[in-house]
N, CA, C and O atoms as CSV, one atom per row, in Angstrom:
chain,resi,resn,atom,element,x,y,z
A,1,MET,N,N,0.842,-1.029,0.147
A,1,MET,CA,C,0.019,-0.009,-0.082
A,1,MET,C,C,0.858,1.075,-0.031
A,1,MET,O,O,1.805,0.988,0.750
A,2,SER,N,N,0.700,2.345,-0.854
A,2,SER,CA,C,1.480,3.383,-0.866
A,2,SER,C,C,1.164,4.340,0.304
A,2,SER,O,O,2.009,5.083,0.802
A,3,ALA,N,N,-0.204,4.255,0.726
A,3,ALA,CA,C,-0.377,5.279,1.973
A,3,ALA,C,C,0.500,4.901,3.201
A,3,ALA,O,O,0.719,3.821,3.748
A,4,GLY,N,N,0.973,6.312,3.468
A,4,GLY,CA,C,1.946,5.938,4.646
A,4,GLY,C,C,0.889,5.794,6.244
A,4,GLY,O,O,-0.286,6.151,6.331
A,5,VAL,N,N,1.425,5.402,6.953
A,5,VAL,CA,C,0.936,5.307,8.398
A,5,VAL,C,C,1.996,6.043,9.465
A,5,VAL,O,O,3.215,5.958,9.611
A,6,SER,N,N,0.975,6.783,10.122
A,6,SER,CA,C,1.559,7.403,11.432
A,6,SER,C,C,0.943,6.444,12.670
A,6,SER,O,O,-0.241,6.106,12.645
A,7,VAL,N,N,1.938,5.997,13.863
A,7,VAL,CA,C,1.564,5.210,14.938
A,7,VAL,C,C,1.717,6.240,15.973
A,7,VAL,O,O,2.735,6.928,16.057
A,8,VAL,N,N,0.653,6.357,16.804
A,8,VAL,CA,C,0.373,7.038,17.793
A,8,VAL,C,C,0.163,6.442,19.275
A,8,VAL,O,O,-0.605,5.566,19.673
A,9,ILE,N,N,0.975,7.110,19.848
A,9,ILE,CA,C,1.318,6.237,21.252
A,9,ILE,C,C,0.998,7.162,22.254
A,9,ILE,O,O,1.864,8.027,22.385
A,10,PRO,N,N,0.012,7.262,23.020
A,10,PRO,CA,C,-0.614,8.023,24.007
A,10,PRO,C,C,0.260,7.229,25.378
A,10,PRO,O,O,0.063,6.022,25.514
A,11,CYS,N,N,1.089,7.851,26.237
A,11,CYS,CA,C,1.776,7.388,27.112
A,11,CYS,C,C,1.448,8.227,28.609
A,11,CYS,O,O,1.187,9.413,28.411
A,12,TYR,N,N,1.428,7.946,29.577
A,12,TYR,CA,C,1.202,8.054,31.083
A,12,TYR,C,C,1.710,7.029,31.960
A,12,TYR,O,O,1.256,5.892,31.837
A,13,LYS,N,N,2.576,7.270,32.813
A,13,LYS,CA,C,3.524,6.328,33.709
A,13,LYS,C,C,3.714,4.779,32.971
A,13,LYS,O,O,3.254,3.690,33.314
A,14,ALA,N,N,4.538,5.138,31.880
A,14,ALA,CA,C,5.022,4.284,30.628
A,14,ALA,C,C,5.963,3.893,30.624
A,14,ALA,O,O,6.236,2.976,29.850
A,15,ALA,N,N,6.942,4.439,31.536
A,15,ALA,CA,C,8.456,3.862,31.654
A,15,ALA,C,C,8.934,2.571,31.646
A,15,ALA,O,O,9.992,2.282,31.087
A,16,GLY,N,N,8.028,1.524,32.395
A,16,GLY,CA,C,8.232,0.212,32.563
A,16,GLY,C,C,8.131,-0.766,30.955
A,16,GLY,O,O,8.540,-1.883,30.638
A,17,PHE,N,N,7.362,0.335,30.213
A,17,PHE,CA,C,6.580,-0.436,29.166
A,17,PHE,C,C,6.895,-0.412,27.874
A,17,PHE,O,O,6.823,-1.325,27.051
A,18,ILE,N,N,7.395,1.148,27.694
A,18,ILE,CA,C,7.229,1.683,26.413
A,18,ILE,C,C,8.238,0.955,25.678
A,18,ILE,O,O,7.930,0.610,24.537
A,19,THR,N,N,9.426,0.646,26.130
A,19,THR,CA,C,10.781,0.070,25.246
A,19,THR,C,C,10.040,-1.181,24.559
A,19,THR,O,O,10.155,-1.234,23.335
A,20,GLU,N,N,9.331,-2.146,25.157
A,20,GLU,CA,C,8.775,-3.255,24.137
A,20,GLU,C,C,7.827,-2.899,23.271
A,20,GLU,O,O,7.850,-3.380,22.138
A,21,THR,N,N,6.743,-1.917,23.689
A,21,THR,CA,C,5.888,-1.318,22.760
A,21,THR,C,C,6.537,-0.932,21.471
A,21,THR,O,O,6.207,-1.426,20.393
A,22,LEU,N,N,7.672,0.160,21.650
A,22,LEU,CA,C,8.349,0.536,20.742
A,22,LEU,C,C,8.871,-0.494,19.835
A,22,LEU,O,O,8.541,-0.532,18.650
A,23,GLU,N,N,9.784,-1.436,20.443
A,23,GLU,CA,C,10.449,-2.301,19.622
A,23,GLU,C,C,9.470,-2.883,18.792
A,23,GLU,O,O,9.779,-2.866,17.600
A,24,SER,N,N,8.167,-3.494,19.118
A,24,SER,CA,C,7.362,-4.100,18.189
A,24,SER,C,C,6.898,-2.990,16.992
A,24,SER,O,O,6.924,-3.403,15.832
A,25,VAL,N,N,6.517,-1.734,17.217
A,25,VAL,CA,C,6.090,-1.031,16.189
A,25,VAL,C,C,7.230,-0.831,15.379
A,25,VAL,O,O,7.052,-0.704,14.168
A,26,LEU,N,N,8.431,-0.780,15.870
A,26,LEU,CA,C,9.712,-0.536,14.848
A,26,LEU,C,C,10.113,-1.829,14.185
A,26,LEU,O,O,10.921,-1.817,13.257
A,27,ALA,N,N,9.598,-2.890,14.610
A,27,ALA,CA,C,10.114,-4.198,13.958
A,27,ALA,C,C,9.120,-4.656,12.880
A,27,ALA,O,O,9.112,-5.817,12.471
A,28,GLN,N,N,8.226,-3.641,12.404
A,28,GLN,CA,C,7.073,-3.945,11.561
A,28,GLN,C,C,7.453,-4.748,9.933
A,28,GLN,O,O,8.467,-4.434,9.310
A,29,THR,N,N,6.788,-5.452,9.590
A,29,THR,CA,C,7.069,-5.920,7.922
A,29,THR,C,C,6.888,-4.799,7.197
A,29,THR,O,O,7.505,-4.675,6.139
A,30,VAL,N,N,6.037,-3.828,7.636
A,30,VAL,CA,C,5.575,-2.703,6.682
A,30,VAL,C,C,6.030,-1.399,7.574
A,30,VAL,O,O,5.134,-0.947,8.288
A,31,PRO,N,N,6.886,-0.952,7.611
A,31,PRO,CA,C,7.276,0.063,8.878
A,31,PRO,C,C,6.367,1.316,8.710
A,31,PRO,O,O,6.075,1.756,7.598
A,32,ALA,N,N,5.984,1.805,9.752
A,32,ALA,CA,C,5.410,2.798,9.835
A,32,ALA,C,C,6.579,4.090,9.323
A,32,ALA,O,O,7.809,4.114,9.337
A,33,ARG,N,N,5.466,5.175,8.851
A,33,ARG,CA,C,6.526,6.728,8.557
A,33,ARG,C,C,6.668,7.187,9.597
A,33,ARG,O,O,7.799,7.516,9.955
A,34,GLU,N,N,5.784,7.326,10.261
A,34,GLU,CA,C,6.301,8.142,11.710
A,34,GLU,C,C,5.843,7.490,13.003
A,34,GLU,O,O,4.822,6.805,12.943
A,35,VAL,N,N,6.413,7.607,14.057
A,35,VAL,CA,C,5.661,6.956,15.212
A,35,VAL,C,C,5.778,8.251,16.364
A,35,VAL,O,O,6.792,8.645,16.941
A,36,ILE,N,N,4.555,8.690,16.460
A,36,ILE,CA,C,4.412,9.610,17.706
A,36,ILE,C,C,4.325,9.213,19.160
A,36,ILE,O,O,3.660,8.194,19.349
A,37,ILE,N,N,4.759,9.691,20.054
A,37,ILE,CA,C,4.958,9.414,21.345
A,37,ILE,C,C,4.336,10.478,22.247
A,37,ILE,O,O,5.137,11.364,22.545
A,38,VAL,N,N,3.131,10.611,22.749
A,38,VAL,CA,C,2.474,11.508,23.590
A,38,VAL,C,C,2.834,11.393,24.805
A,38,VAL,O,O,2.400,10.312,25.202
A,39,ASN,N,N,3.355,11.884,25.560
A,39,ASN,CA,C,3.517,12.086,27.053
A,39,ASN,C,C,2.574,13.155,27.779
A,39,ASN,O,O,2.794,14.357,27.933
A,40,ASP,N,N,1.231,12.246,28.269
A,40,ASP,CA,C,0.181,13.218,28.729
A,40,ASP,C,C,0.473,13.512,30.167
A,40,ASP,O,O,-0.118,12.992,31.113
A,41,GLY,N,N,1.430,14.384,30.245
A,41,GLY,CA,C,1.792,14.842,31.711
A,41,GLY,C,C,2.008,13.944,32.431
A,41,GLY,O,O,1.392,14.021,33.494
A,42,SER,N,N,2.885,12.761,32.268
A,42,SER,CA,C,3.284,12.077,33.343
A,42,SER,C,C,4.062,12.393,34.098
A,42,SER,O,O,4.878,13.295,33.911
A,43,PRO,N,N,3.933,11.520,35.384
A,43,PRO,CA,C,4.404,11.982,36.838
A,43,PRO,C,C,5.826,11.215,36.624
A,43,PRO,O,O,6.800,11.810,37.085
A,44,ASP,N,N,6.060,9.980,35.988
A,44,ASP,CA,C,7.539,9.704,35.531
A,44,ASP,C,C,8.234,9.964,34.332
A,44,ASP,O,O,8.953,9.149,33.754
A,45,THR,N,N,7.905,11.601,33.823
A,45,THR,CA,C,8.706,12.050,32.897
A,45,THR,C,C,10.331,11.805,32.744
A,45,THR,O,O,10.852,11.238,31.783
A,46,ALA,N,N,10.985,12.314,33.816
A,46,ALA,CA,C,12.145,12.260,33.561
A,46,ALA,C,C,12.887,10.720,33.318
A,46,ALA,O,O,13.887,10.599,32.611
A,47,GLU,N,N,12.208,9.535,34.043
A,47,GLU,CA,C,12.602,8.427,34.032
A,47,GLU,C,C,11.932,7.812,32.270
A,47,GLU,O,O,12.403,6.876,31.625
A,48,PHE,N,N,11.018,8.497,31.964
A,48,PHE,CA,C,10.119,8.066,30.627
A,48,PHE,C,C,11.234,8.623,29.608
A,48,PHE,O,O,11.518,7.830,28.710
A,49,GLU,N,N,11.871,9.781,29.599
A,49,GLU,CA,C,12.609,10.436,28.711
A,49,GLU,C,C,14.063,9.685,28.409
A,49,GLU,O,O,14.646,9.565,27.331
A,50,LYS,N,N,14.412,9.263,29.617
A,50,LYS,CA,C,15.613,8.467,29.641
A,50,LYS,C,C,15.488,7.265,29.011
A,50,LYS,O,O,16.421,6.976,28.263
A,51,VAL,N,N,14.481,6.386,29.118
A,51,VAL,CA,C,14.193,5.192,28.553
A,51,VAL,C,C,13.803,5.377,26.844
A,51,VAL,O,O,13.989,4.414,26.100
A,52,LEU,N,N,13.336,6.484,26.382
A,52,LEU,CA,C,13.139,6.910,24.982
A,52,LEU,C,C,14.532,7.631,24.428
A,52,LEU,O,O,14.583,7.723,23.202
A,53,ALA,N,N,15.498,8.076,25.057
A,53,ALA,CA,C,16.582,8.319,24.566
A,53,ALA,C,C,17.143,7.573,23.510
A,53,ALA,O,O,17.595,8.147,22.520
A,54,PRO,N,N,17.158,6.133,23.648
A,54,PRO,CA,C,17.893,5.394,22.657
A,54,PRO,C,C,16.883,5.447,20.819
A,54,PRO,O,O,17.259,5.029,19.725
A,55,PHE,N,N,15.734,6.056,21.173
A,55,PHE,CA,C,14.414,5.851,20.153
A,55,PHE,C,C,14.442,7.251,19.732
A,55,PHE,O,O,13.663,7.459,18.802
A,56,ARG,N,N,15.176,8.401,20.173
A,56,ARG,CA,C,14.632,9.570,19.628
A,56,ARG,C,C,14.907,9.938,18.435
A,56,ARG,O,O,14.363,10.982,18.072
A,57,ASP,N,N,15.758,9.275,17.515
A,57,ASP,CA,C,15.850,9.610,16.142
A,57,ASP,C,C,15.045,9.013,15.411
A,57,ASP,O,O,15.052,9.215,14.197
A,58,ARG,N,N,14.248,8.219,15.950
A,58,ARG,CA,C,13.393,7.317,15.120
A,58,ARG,C,C,11.505,7.428,15.385
A,58,ARG,O,O,10.605,6.838,14.786
A,59,ILE,N,N,11.432,8.599,16.712
A,59,ILE,CA,C,10.433,9.115,17.136
A,59,ILE,C,C,9.886,10.508,16.772
A,59,ILE,O,O,10.793,11.189,16.294
A,60,VAL,N,N,8.880,11.070,16.825
A,60,VAL,CA,C,8.341,12.167,17.193
A,60,VAL,C,C,7.985,12.319,18.947
A,60,VAL,O,O,7.166,11.540,19.436
A,61,TYR,N,N,8.435,13.016,19.523
A,61,TYR,CA,C,8.222,12.775,21.024
A,61,TYR,C,C,7.661,14.421,21.161
A,61,TYR,O,O,8.088,15.491,20.729
A,62,ILE,N,N,6.292,13.958,22.130
A,62,ILE,CA,C,5.492,15.385,22.430
A,62,ILE,C,C,5.040,15.105,23.787
A,62,ILE,O,O,4.478,14.075,24.160
A,63,HIS,N,N,5.371,16.234,24.563
A,63,HIS,CA,C,4.975,16.473,25.868
A,63,HIS,C,C,3.749,17.433,26.372
A,63,HIS,O,O,3.917,18.650,26.304
A,64,GLN,N,N,2.997,17.111,26.680
A,64,GLN,CA,C,1.803,17.914,27.055
A,64,GLN,C,C,1.041,17.970,28.523
A,64,GLN,O,O,1.507,17.161,29.325
A,65,GLU,N,N,0.138,18.643,28.931
A,65,GLU,CA,C,-0.271,18.622,30.148
A,65,GLU,C,C,-1.194,17.466,30.228
A,65,GLU,O,O,-1.772,17.184,29.178
A,66,ASN,N,N,-1.395,16.881,31.076
A,66,ASN,CA,C,-2.450,15.831,31.186
A,66,ASN,C,C,-4.057,15.946,30.760
A,66,ASN,O,O,-5.006,16.375,31.416
A,67,GLN,N,N,-4.014,15.513,29.693
A,67,GLN,CA,C,-5.899,15.324,29.146
A,67,GLN,C,C,-6.337,14.146,29.113
A,67,GLN,O,O,-7.556,13.990,29.039
A,68,GLY,N,N,-5.671,13.280,29.147
A,68,GLY,CA,C,-6.149,11.757,29.042
A,68,GLY,C,C,-5.443,11.239,28.346
A,68,GLY,O,O,-4.322,11.578,27.966
A,69,ALA,N,N,-6.504,9.700,27.943
A,69,ALA,CA,C,-5.749,9.136,26.719
A,69,ALA,C,C,-6.281,9.524,25.491
A,69,ALA,O,O,-5.599,9.336,24.484
A,70,SER,N,N,-7.287,9.990,25.412
A,70,SER,CA,C,-8.325,10.521,24.174
A,70,SER,C,C,-7.391,12.049,23.353
A,70,SER,O,O,-6.919,12.369,22.262
A,71,GLY,N,N,-7.573,12.639,24.843
A,71,GLY,CA,C,-6.630,14.036,24.499
A,71,GLY,C,C,-5.182,13.938,23.992
A,71,GLY,O,O,-4.655,14.866,23.379
A,72,ALA,N,N,-4.529,12.729,24.282
A,72,ALA,CA,C,-3.221,12.487,24.020
A,72,ALA,C,C,-3.666,11.665,22.583
A,72,ALA,O,O,-2.960,12.002,21.633
A,73,ARG,N,N,-4.308,11.041,22.385
A,73,ARG,CA,C,-4.477,10.494,20.735
A,73,ARG,C,C,-4.711,11.466,19.773
A,73,ARG,O,O,-4.139,11.505,18.683
A,74,ASN,N,N,-5.839,12.526,20.305
A,74,ASN,CA,C,-6.324,13.840,19.298
A,74,ASN,C,C,-4.775,14.708,19.013
A,74,ASN,O,O,-4.516,15.331,17.984
A,75,THR,N,N,-4.006,14.576,20.027
A,75,THR,CA,C,-2.832,15.584,20.044
A,75,THR,C,C,-1.668,14.885,19.365
A,75,THR,O,O,-0.714,15.576,19.007
A,76,GLY,N,N,-1.660,13.100,19.081
A,76,GLY,CA,C,-1.122,12.642,18.147
A,76,GLY,C,C,-1.697,12.607,16.759
A,76,GLY,O,O,-1.044,12.185,15.804
A,77,ILE,N,N,-2.789,13.007,16.670
A,77,ILE,CA,C,-3.482,12.658,14.983
A,77,ILE,C,C,-3.293,14.214,14.358
A,77,ILE,O,O,-3.224,14.445,13.151
A,78,ARG,N,N,-3.214,15.359,15.548
A,78,ARG,CA,C,-2.958,16.709,14.971
A,78,ARG,C,C,-1.447,16.803,14.479
A,78,ARG,O,O,-1.058,17.749,13.794
A,79,ALA,N,N,-0.663,15.803,14.859
A,79,ALA,CA,C,0.636,16.102,14.822
A,79,ALA,C,C,1.038,15.282,13.769
A,79,ALA,O,O,2.121,15.561,13.254
A,80,SER,N,N,0.096,13.863,13.117
A,80,SER,CA,C,0.487,13.139,12.141
A,80,SER,C,C,0.598,13.975,10.695
A,80,SER,O,O,0.121,15.064,10.374
A,81,THR,N,N,1.414,13.032,9.961
A,81,THR,CA,C,1.677,13.696,8.636
A,81,THR,C,C,1.462,12.962,7.572
A,81,THR,O,O,1.655,13.320,6.410
A,82,GLN,N,N,0.985,11.727,8.004
A,82,GLN,CA,C,0.569,10.406,7.074
A,82,GLN,C,C,-0.940,10.433,6.749
A,82,GLN,O,O,-1.587,10.944,7.663
A,83,PRO,N,N,-1.698,10.009,5.663
A,83,PRO,CA,C,-2.935,9.601,5.572
A,83,PRO,C,C,-3.599,8.595,6.379
A,83,PRO,O,O,-4.817,8.616,6.552
A,84,LEU,N,N,-2.649,7.499,7.001
A,84,LEU,CA,C,-3.391,6.625,8.143
A,84,LEU,C,C,-3.120,6.861,8.995
A,84,LEU,O,O,-2.077,7.512,9.061
A,85,VAL,N,N,-3.899,6.489,10.389
A,85,VAL,CA,C,-2.934,6.437,11.781
A,85,VAL,C,C,-3.282,5.615,12.565
A,85,VAL,O,O,-4.483,5.417,12.751
A,86,ALA,N,N,-2.537,5.074,13.083
A,86,ALA,CA,C,-2.817,3.646,14.063
A,86,ALA,C,C,-2.526,4.172,15.551
A,86,ALA,O,O,-1.923,5.214,15.808
A,87,PHE,N,N,-3.057,3.272,16.488
A,87,PHE,CA,C,-3.098,3.628,17.860
A,87,PHE,C,C,-2.473,2.260,18.364
A,87,PHE,O,O,-2.648,1.134,17.897
A,88,VAL,N,N,-1.815,2.598,19.280
A,88,VAL,CA,C,-1.209,1.350,19.791
A,88,VAL,C,C,-0.954,1.966,21.319
A,88,VAL,O,O,-0.316,3.018,21.345
A,89,ASP,N,N,-1.393,1.407,22.605
A,89,ASP,CA,C,-0.973,1.953,23.653
A,89,ASP,C,C,0.138,1.526,24.285
A,89,ASP,O,O,0.746,0.600,23.749
A,90,SER,N,N,0.568,1.987,25.326
A,90,SER,CA,C,2.055,2.326,25.485
A,90,SER,C,C,2.285,1.105,26.386
A,90,SER,O,O,3.461,1.113,26.748
A,91,ASP,N,N,1.588,0.024,26.901
A,91,ASP,CA,C,1.837,-1.201,27.356
A,91,ASP,C,C,1.352,-2.349,26.651
A,91,ASP,O,O,0.964,-3.366,27.225
A,92,ASP,N,N,1.373,-2.166,25.199
A,92,ASP,CA,C,0.910,-3.252,24.178
A,92,ASP,C,C,1.890,-3.522,23.284
A,92,ASP,O,O,2.845,-2.747,23.238
A,93,THR,N,N,1.840,-4.714,22.369
A,93,THR,CA,C,2.690,-4.774,21.453
A,93,THR,C,C,2.067,-5.235,20.481
A,93,THR,O,O,0.978,-5.714,20.794
A,94,TRP,N,N,2.378,-5.291,19.205
A,94,TRP,CA,C,2.127,-5.491,18.118
A,94,TRP,C,C,2.658,-6.843,17.320
A,94,TRP,O,O,3.851,-7.033,17.559
A,95,GLU,N,N,2.141,-7.723,16.530
A,95,GLU,CA,C,2.531,-8.856,16.212
A,95,GLU,C,C,3.544,-8.019,14.722
A,95,GLU,O,O,3.283,-6.896,14.292
A,96,PRO,N,N,4.629,-8.894,14.204
A,96,PRO,CA,C,5.271,-7.934,13.349
A,96,PRO,C,C,4.843,-7.495,12.062
A,96,PRO,O,O,5.316,-6.568,11.404
A,97,ASN,N,N,3.674,-8.437,11.700
A,97,ASN,CA,C,3.080,-8.039,10.519
A,97,ASN,C,C,1.882,-7.273,10.504
A,97,ASN,O,O,1.221,-7.205,9.467
A,98,TYR,N,N,1.502,-6.638,11.637
A,98,TYR,CA,C,0.177,-5.710,12.313
A,98,TYR,C,C,0.057,-4.525,11.106
A,98,TYR,O,O,-0.998,-4.547,10.473
A,99,ILE,N,N,0.800,-3.758,10.832
A,99,ILE,CA,C,0.263,-2.842,9.952
A,99,ILE,C,C,0.388,-3.115,8.413
A,99,ILE,O,O,-0.248,-2.459,7.588
A,100,GLU,N,N,1.180,-4.044,8.109
A,100,GLU,CA,C,0.648,-4.799,6.527
A,100,GLU,C,C,-0.139,-5.607,6.369
A,100,GLU,O,O,-0.207,-6.109,5.247
A,101,VAL,N,N,-1.162,-6.118,7.556
A,101,VAL,CA,C,-2.187,-6.960,7.271
A,101,VAL,C,C,-3.455,-5.841,7.505
A,101,VAL,O,O,-4.497,-6.031,6.877
A,102,GLN,N,N,-3.363,-4.883,8.256
A,102,GLN,CA,C,-4.157,-3.604,8.266
A,102,GLN,C,C,-4.314,-2.790,7.336
A,102,GLN,O,O,-5.424,-2.349,7.037
A,103,THR,N,N,-2.914,-2.377,6.566
A,103,THR,CA,C,-3.116,-1.860,5.237
A,103,THR,C,C,-3.538,-2.461,4.180
A,103,THR,O,O,-4.322,-2.012,3.344
A,104,ARG,N,N,-2.951,-3.635,4.203
A,104,ARG,CA,C,-3.778,-4.412,3.065
A,104,ARG,C,C,-5.182,-4.524,2.996
A,104,ARG,O,O,-5.811,-4.353,1.952
A,105,TYR,N,N,-5.751,-4.844,4.220
A,105,TYR,CA,C,-7.244,-4.883,4.316
A,105,TYR,C,C,-8.026,-3.781,3.550
A,105,TYR,O,O,-9.051,-3.822,2.870
A,106,LEU,N,N,-7.061,-2.646,3.951
A,106,LEU,CA,C,-7.877,-1.192,3.439
A,106,LEU,C,C,-7.841,-1.142,2.104
A,106,LEU,O,O,-8.801,-0.731,1.452
A,107,GLU,N,N,-6.446,-1.661,1.429
A,107,GLU,CA,C,-6.476,-1.536,-0.088
A,107,GLU,C,C,-7.051,-2.515,-0.541
A,107,GLU,O,O,-7.289,-2.282,-1.726
A,108,GLU,N,N,-7.450,-3.598,-0.220
A,108,GLU,CA,C,-8.512,-4.821,-0.789
A,108,GLU,C,C,-10.097,-4.101,-0.370
A,108,GLU,O,O,-11.010,-4.413,-1.134
A,109,HIS,N,N,-10.409,-3.271,0.668
A,109,HIS,CA,C,-11.601,-2.798,0.517
A,109,HIS,C,C,-11.666,-1.435,0.830
A,109,HIS,O,O,-11.622,-0.990,1.977
A,110,PRO,N,N,-11.792,-0.640,-0.403
A,110,PRO,CA,C,-11.579,0.620,-0.478
A,110,PRO,C,C,-12.921,1.212,-0.052
A,110,PRO,O,O,-12.883,2.442,-0.085
A,111,ASP,N,N,-13.986,0.759,0.301
A,111,ASP,CA,C,-15.214,1.078,0.681
A,111,ASP,C,C,-15.142,1.282,2.161
A,111,ASP,O,O,-15.999,1.980,2.702
A,112,ILE,N,N,-13.960,0.596,3.018
A,112,ILE,CA,C,-13.824,0.424,4.487
A,112,ILE,C,C,-13.024,2.012,4.953
A,112,ILE,O,O,-12.422,2.629,4.074
A,113,ALA,N,N,-13.062,2.332,5.776
A,113,ALA,CA,C,-12.539,3.692,6.350
A,113,ALA,C,C,-11.819,3.347,7.523
A,113,ALA,O,O,-10.769,3.922,7.810
A,114,VAL,N,N,-12.312,2.450,8.218
A,114,VAL,CA,C,-11.643,2.301,9.620
A,114,VAL,C,C,-11.455,0.781,9.815
A,114,VAL,O,O,-12.431,0.127,9.446
A,115,VAL,N,N,-10.386,0.048,10.327
A,115,VAL,CA,C,-9.922,-1.122,10.695
A,115,VAL,C,C,-9.638,-1.444,12.043
A,115,VAL,O,O,-9.204,-2.559,12.333
């Protein structure tokens, strides 16, 4: 599929989980064109930013005051530059072909807008 994907990850108290999540997102068979991390005013920001340091050249990092998960997702959507947006929670992981399967389905079913 030619359409690029922005992955939005809302984060709150995620320092202990985000490495595994990011590794699963960055290991996709069809890579995301951008990965947007939204720190939603988390109290573990200092630790969180240390954990993110090895990934900083491959992510877009946004820190905002706490607005809840939906507010963080909306911030990520506004920051995205790609026509498709995928969400993953900061404590979840994806199978390596997640983006590939989702985008293929959209390509094969042009009448579908959300997967």
